[in-house]
């Protein structure tokens, strides 16, 4: 099993954190992992993306041109990365702020209203973990208990009190992902 993933959105949406937690979760499952962030100098509000590769085999290069899965959190990322998903691959997106929804018919498309659900939970910072939950429902490539271990590894100890809230957000994402197009 090898899963090549791009997570893309605005800085401040938790894009890099989501990738880091996913990478740590893979490590907890004894997988080979690559995590490669990319962001502009603006940070919050600027574009940010991260590629994550999880594999049972050695990873030869962290550089990807095509992806098995794209997690898209803004329109600019939709415009940039939709065409780079491999045929038969998966696109998961939050519709908040999306003006042109995915148009491809050769990929699996899922929508998760992460921004709305985070507002409903009363904590906008849970957004990325809600999206992570939707991804794990669609592609259960890491176990929830390993995601919890990944959270423990990636969050500073002073924030460990937030882990139960993050697990709750992941569960909310698992319960609320919607299929748009399934091949």
mmCIF file of C-alpha atoms in Angstrom:
data_model
loop_
_atom_site.group_PDB
_atom_site.id
_atom_site.type_symbol
_atom_site.label_atom_id
_atom_site.label_comp_id
_atom_site.label_asym_id
_atom_site.label_seq_id
_atom_site.Cartn_x
_atom_site.Cartn_y
_atom_site.Cartn_z
ATOM 1 C CA UNK A 1 0.000 0.000 0.000
ATOM 2 C CA UNK A 2 1.219 3.454 -0.937
ATOM 3 C CA UNK A 3 -0.939 6.563 -0.617
ATOM 4 C CA UNK A 4 0.284 9.847 -2.112
ATOM 5 C CA UNK A 5 -1.647 12.803 -0.714
ATOM 6 C CA UNK A 6 -1.754 16.570 -1.199
ATOM 7 C CA UNK A 7 -3.482 18.732 1.412
ATOM 8 C CA UNK A 8 -3.941 22.312 0.229
ATOM 9 C CA UNK A 9 -5.610 25.494 1.447
ATOM 10 C CA UNK A 10 -4.878 28.808 3.144
ATOM 11 C CA UNK A 11 -2.321 29.256 5.891
ATOM 12 C CA UNK A 12 -4.136 29.182 9.223
ATOM 13 C CA UNK A 13 -6.514 26.366 8.198
ATOM 14 C CA UNK A 14 -4.305 23.719 9.777
ATOM 15 C CA UNK A 15 -3.103 22.316 6.457
ATOM 16 C CA UNK A 16 0.473 21.668 7.591
ATOM 17 C CA UNK A 17 -0.673 20.401 10.999
ATOM 18 C CA UNK A 18 -3.070 17.949 9.381
ATOM 19 C CA UNK A 19 -0.258 16.619 7.207
ATOM 20 C CA UNK A 20 2.092 16.365 10.178
ATOM 21 C CA UNK A 21 -0.460 14.495 12.296
ATOM 22 C CA UNK A 22 -1.188 12.145 9.382
ATOM 23 C CA UNK A 23 2.556 11.536 8.947
ATOM 24 C CA UNK A 24 3.058 10.814 12.665
ATOM 25 C CA UNK A 25 0.034 8.496 12.557
ATOM 26 C CA UNK A 26 1.699 6.543 9.752
ATOM 27 C CA UNK A 27 4.902 6.295 11.772
ATOM 28 C CA UNK A 28 2.881 4.899 14.694
ATOM 29 C CA UNK A 29 1.679 2.182 12.283
ATOM 30 C CA UNK A 30 5.242 1.321 11.222
ATOM 31 C CA UNK A 31 4.739 2.791 7.755
ATOM 32 C CA UNK A 32 7.342 4.598 5.702
ATOM 33 C CA UNK A 33 6.449 8.301 5.663
ATOM 34 C CA UNK A 34 7.290 11.470 3.776
ATOM 35 C CA UNK A 35 6.020 14.924 4.816
ATOM 36 C CA UNK A 36 6.917 17.891 2.621
ATOM 37 C CA UNK A 37 5.320 21.296 3.353
ATOM 38 C CA UNK A 38 5.123 24.261 1.004
ATOM 39 C CA UNK A 39 3.879 27.710 1.921
ATOM 40 C CA UNK A 40 4.281 31.326 0.964
ATOM 41 C CA UNK A 41 5.906 33.988 3.146
ATOM 42 C CA UNK A 42 2.466 35.322 4.120
ATOM 43 C CA UNK A 43 1.691 32.271 6.345
ATOM 44 C CA UNK A 44 -1.830 33.050 7.638
ATOM 45 C CA UNK A 45 -4.025 33.828 4.662
ATOM 46 C CA UNK A 46 -1.410 32.835 2.094
ATOM 47 C CA UNK A 47 -1.489 29.530 0.261
ATOM 48 C CA UNK A 48 -0.147 26.433 1.957
ATOM 49 C CA UNK A 49 0.072 22.802 0.968
ATOM 50 C CA UNK A 50 1.768 19.657 2.127
ATOM 51 C CA UNK A 51 2.421 16.361 0.429
ATOM 52 C CA UNK A 52 2.284 13.254 2.570
ATOM 53 C CA UNK A 53 3.247 9.791 1.417
ATOM 54 C CA UNK A 54 2.362 6.754 3.524
ATOM 55 C CA UNK A 55 3.683 3.420 2.341
ATOM 56 C CA UNK A 56 4.475 -0.129 3.370
ATOM 57 C CA UNK A 57 7.590 0.134 1.162
ATOM 58 C CA UNK A 58 10.526 2.528 1.003
ATOM 59 C CA UNK A 59 9.685 5.919 -0.490
ATOM 60 C CA UNK A 60 12.070 6.835 -3.271
ATOM 61 C CA UNK A 61 11.207 10.544 -3.509
ATOM 62 C CA UNK A 62 8.983 12.998 -1.615
ATOM 63 C CA UNK A 63 8.377 14.980 -4.806
ATOM 64 C CA UNK A 64 5.004 14.253 -6.425
ATOM 65 C CA UNK A 65 3.409 15.434 -9.654
ATOM 66 C CA UNK A 66 0.238 13.287 -9.388
ATOM 67 C CA UNK A 67 -1.717 12.339 -6.288
ATOM 68 C CA UNK A 68 -3.880 9.435 -5.139
ATOM 69 C CA UNK A 69 -5.808 11.817 -2.899
ATOM 70 C CA UNK A 70 -6.248 15.589 -2.777
ATOM 71 C CA UNK A 71 -7.747 17.299 0.263
ATOM 72 C CA UNK A 72 -8.762 20.751 -0.957
ATOM 73 C CA UNK A 73 -9.731 23.591 1.386
ATOM 74 C CA UNK A 74 -9.979 26.650 -0.892
ATOM 75 C CA UNK A 75 -10.747 27.645 -4.477
ATOM 76 C CA UNK A 76 -7.145 28.419 -5.433
ATOM 77 C CA UNK A 77 -6.128 24.906 -4.422
ATOM 78 C CA UNK A 78 -9.073 23.408 -6.325
ATOM 79 C CA UNK A 79 -7.972 25.280 -9.438
ATOM 80 C CA UNK A 80 -4.352 24.228 -8.996
ATOM 81 C CA UNK A 81 -4.604 20.566 -7.930
ATOM 82 C CA UNK A 82 -7.843 19.042 -9.270
ATOM 83 C CA UNK A 83 -6.168 18.117 -12.571
ATOM 84 C CA UNK A 84 -3.256 16.443 -10.724
ATOM 85 C CA UNK A 85 -5.322 13.674 -9.122
ATOM 86 C CA UNK A 86 -4.665 10.287 -10.683
ATOM 87 C CA UNK A 87 -7.653 8.772 -12.570
ATOM 88 C CA UNK A 88 -9.584 6.673 -10.061
ATOM 89 C CA UNK A 89 -8.162 8.818 -7.242
ATOM 90 C CA UNK A 90 -9.988 10.737 -4.544
ATOM 91 C CA UNK A 91 -10.829 14.402 -4.019
ATOM 92 C CA UNK A 92 -12.153 15.482 -0.625
ATOM 93 C CA UNK A 93 -13.124 19.152 -0.205
ATOM 94 C CA UNK A 94 -14.817 21.653 2.061
ATOM 95 C CA UNK A 95 -17.439 23.614 0.057
ATOM 96 C CA UNK A 96 -16.955 26.787 2.145
ATOM 97 C CA UNK A 97 -15.612 29.454 -0.224
ATOM 98 C CA UNK A 98 -15.617 27.140 -3.248
ATOM 99 C CA UNK A 99 -17.138 28.842 -6.282
ATOM 100 C CA UNK A 100 -16.275 26.181 -8.878
ATOM 101 C CA UNK A 101 -16.957 22.712 -7.593
ATOM 102 C CA UNK A 102 -14.968 19.708 -8.897
ATOM 103 C CA UNK A 103 -15.731 18.850 -12.506
ATOM 104 C CA UNK A 104 -13.847 15.610 -13.111
ATOM 105 C CA UNK A 105 -15.815 12.411 -13.635
ATOM 106 C CA UNK A 106 -12.895 9.960 -13.451
ATOM 107 C CA UNK A 107 -12.221 10.392 -9.715
ATOM 108 C CA UNK A 108 -14.116 9.793 -6.470
ATOM 109 C CA UNK A 109 -15.361 13.080 -5.010
ATOM 110 C CA UNK A 110 -16.401 13.670 -1.401
ATOM 111 C CA UNK A 111 -17.554 16.839 0.314
ATOM 112 C CA UNK A 112 -17.328 17.623 4.011
ATOM 113 C CA UNK A 113 -18.685 20.866 5.483
ATOM 114 C CA UNK A 114 -15.742 21.275 7.870
ATOM 115 C CA UNK A 115 -16.072 25.018 8.420
ATOM 116 C CA UNK A 116 -19.788 24.715 9.234
ATOM 117 C CA UNK A 117 -19.221 21.742 11.538
ATOM 118 C CA UNK A 118 -16.362 23.510 13.354
ATOM 119 C CA UNK A 119 -18.657 26.492 13.939
ATOM 120 C CA UNK A 120 -21.352 24.101 15.182
ATOM 121 C CA UNK A 121 -18.807 22.596 17.607
ATOM 122 C CA UNK A 122 -18.041 26.122 18.850
ATOM 123 C CA UNK A 123 -14.348 25.930 17.975
ATOM 124 C CA UNK A 124 -13.087 26.949 14.509
ATOM 125 C CA UNK A 125 -9.687 25.384 15.297
ATOM 126 C CA UNK A 126 -11.268 21.920 15.037
ATOM 127 C CA UNK A 127 -11.730 22.487 11.283
ATOM 128 C CA UNK A 128 -8.685 20.521 10.162
ATOM 129 C CA UNK A 129 -9.473 17.531 12.396
ATOM 130 C CA UNK A 130 -13.044 17.424 11.055
ATOM 131 C CA UNK A 131 -11.566 17.269 7.556
ATOM 132 C CA UNK A 132 -9.123 14.582 8.754
ATOM 133 C CA UNK A 133 -12.103 12.543 10.002
ATOM 134 C CA UNK A 134 -13.787 12.783 6.599
ATOM 135 C CA UNK A 135 -10.570 11.631 4.950
ATOM 136 C CA UNK A 136 -10.224 8.675 7.342
ATOM 137 C CA UNK A 137 -13.815 7.614 6.620
ATOM 138 C CA UNK A 138 -13.114 7.628 2.880
ATOM 139 C CA UNK A 139 -9.546 6.259 3.122
ATOM 140 C CA UNK A 140 -8.998 4.416 6.425
ATOM 141 C CA UNK A 141 -5.238 4.135 5.898
ATOM 142 C CA UNK A 142 -4.368 4.873 9.535
ATOM 143 C CA UNK A 143 -6.200 3.729 12.647
ATOM 144 C CA UNK A 144 -7.852 6.268 14.960
ATOM 145 C CA UNK A 145 -5.714 5.098 17.904
ATOM 146 C CA UNK A 146 -2.623 5.907 15.818
ATOM 147 C CA UNK A 147 -4.058 9.331 14.966
ATOM 148 C CA UNK A 148 -4.386 9.935 18.713
ATOM 149 C CA UNK A 149 -0.727 8.925 19.116
ATOM 150 C CA UNK A 150 0.112 11.211 16.188
ATOM 151 C CA UNK A 151 -1.659 14.082 17.961
ATOM 152 C CA UNK A 152 0.331 13.366 21.127
ATOM 153 C CA UNK A 153 3.597 13.453 19.140
ATOM 154 C CA UNK A 154 2.841 16.564 17.089
ATOM 155 C CA UNK A 155 1.118 18.778 19.675
ATOM 156 C CA UNK A 156 3.200 20.444 22.386
ATOM 157 C CA UNK A 157 2.487 18.889 25.789
ATOM 158 C CA UNK A 158 0.758 22.074 26.971
ATOM 159 C CA UNK A 159 -1.926 21.417 24.311
ATOM 160 C CA UNK A 160 -2.504 17.734 25.153
ATOM 161 C CA UNK A 161 -5.672 18.753 27.008
ATOM 162 C CA UNK A 162 -7.123 19.478 23.538
ATOM 163 C CA UNK A 163 -6.638 15.919 22.265
ATOM 164 C CA UNK A 164 -10.138 14.747 23.350
ATOM 165 C CA UNK A 165 -11.663 17.731 21.469
ATOM 166 C CA UNK A 166 -9.607 16.825 18.393
ATOM 167 C CA UNK A 167 -10.736 13.187 18.568
ATOM 168 C CA UNK A 168 -14.351 14.411 18.872
ATOM 169 C CA UNK A 169 -13.797 16.581 15.762
ATOM 170 C CA UNK A 170 -12.377 13.592 13.852
ATOM 171 C CA UNK A 171 -15.462 11.583 14.800
ATOM 172 C CA UNK A 172 -17.710 14.448 13.617
ATOM 173 C CA UNK A 173 -15.878 14.385 10.274
ATOM 174 C CA UNK A 174 -16.278 10.612 9.980
ATOM 175 C CA UNK A 175 -20.031 11.002 10.516
ATOM 176 C CA UNK A 176 -20.531 13.902 8.089
ATOM 177 C CA UNK A 177 -18.624 13.187 4.883
ATOM 178 C CA UNK A 178 -20.905 13.217 1.788
ATOM 179 C CA UNK A 179 -20.339 11.310 -1.426
ATOM 180 C CA UNK A 180 -20.587 13.534 -4.504
ATOM 181 C CA UNK A 181 -19.319 11.081 -7.129
ATOM 182 C CA UNK A 182 -18.189 7.513 -6.467
ATOM 183 C CA UNK A 183 -16.723 5.416 -9.256
#
